[in-house]
CSV table of C-alpha atoms in Angstrom, one decimal:
chain,number,residue,atom,x,y,z
A,1,GLU,CA,-27.3,106.6,-10.3
A,2,ALA,CA,-27.3,103.3,-12.2
A,3,LEU,CA,-30.4,102.1,-10.3
A,4,GLU,CA,-32.2,105.4,-10.9
A,5,ASN,CA,-31.4,105.2,-14.6
A,6,LYS,CA,-33.2,101.9,-14.8
A,7,GLY,CA,-36.2,103.3,-12.9
A,8,ILE,CA,-35.4,101.5,-9.7
A,9,LYS,CA,-35.7,103.4,-6.4
A,10,PRO,CA,-32.8,102.5,-4.2
A,11,CYS,CA,-33.3,101.8,-0.5
A,12,ILE,CA,-29.7,101.5,0.6
A,13,PRO,CA,-28.8,103.8,3.5
A,14,SER,CA,-25.6,105.8,3.6
A,15,ARG,CA,-22.9,105.2,6.1
A,16,LYS,CA,-23.3,106.8,9.5
A,17,SER,CA,-20.0,108.7,9.1
A,18,ARG,CA,-21.2,110.5,5.9
A,19,LYS,CA,-21.4,114.2,6.5
A,20,VAL,CA,-24.5,114.7,4.3
A,21,PRO,CA,-26.6,111.6,4.6
A,22,ILE,CA,-28.5,110.4,1.5
A,23,PRO,CA,-32.2,110.1,2.3
A,24,HIS,CA,-33.8,106.6,2.1
A,25,ASP,CA,-37.1,105.0,3.0
A,26,GLU,CA,-36.8,103.3,6.4
A,27,ALA,CA,-39.9,101.1,5.9
A,28,ARG,CA,-38.7,99.8,2.4
A,29,TYR,CA,-35.2,99.2,3.9
A,30,ARG,CA,-36.7,97.1,6.7
A,31,LYS,CA,-38.7,95.0,4.3
A,32,ARG,CA,-35.6,94.5,2.0
A,33,HIS,CA,-33.5,93.5,5.0
A,34,LYS,CA,-36.0,90.8,6.0
A,35,ILE,CA,-36.0,89.4,2.5
A,36,GLU,CA,-32.2,89.3,2.3
A,37,ASN,CA,-32.0,87.6,5.7
A,38,SER,CA,-34.6,85.0,4.5
A,39,PHE,CA,-32.4,84.2,1.4
A,40,ALA,CA,-29.4,83.9,3.7
A,41,ARG,CA,-31.2,81.4,5.9
A,42,LEU,CA,-32.2,79.3,2.9
A,43,LYS,CA,-28.6,79.2,1.7
A,44,ASP,CA,-27.4,78.2,5.1
A,45,ARG,CA,-29.9,75.3,5.2
A,46,ARG,CA,-28.6,74.0,1.9
A,47,ARG,CA,-25.2,73.4,3.4
């Protein structure tokens, strides 16, 4: 709700065990996941 109030469309999937899953955009989630992994790799290289 906080994201939607700011005009941001969330792309966070719900847990598999949730009875009623919250819909999310699979393509946007894949792109977001790649970007997050890229930042994680950059942080690992700084160490």
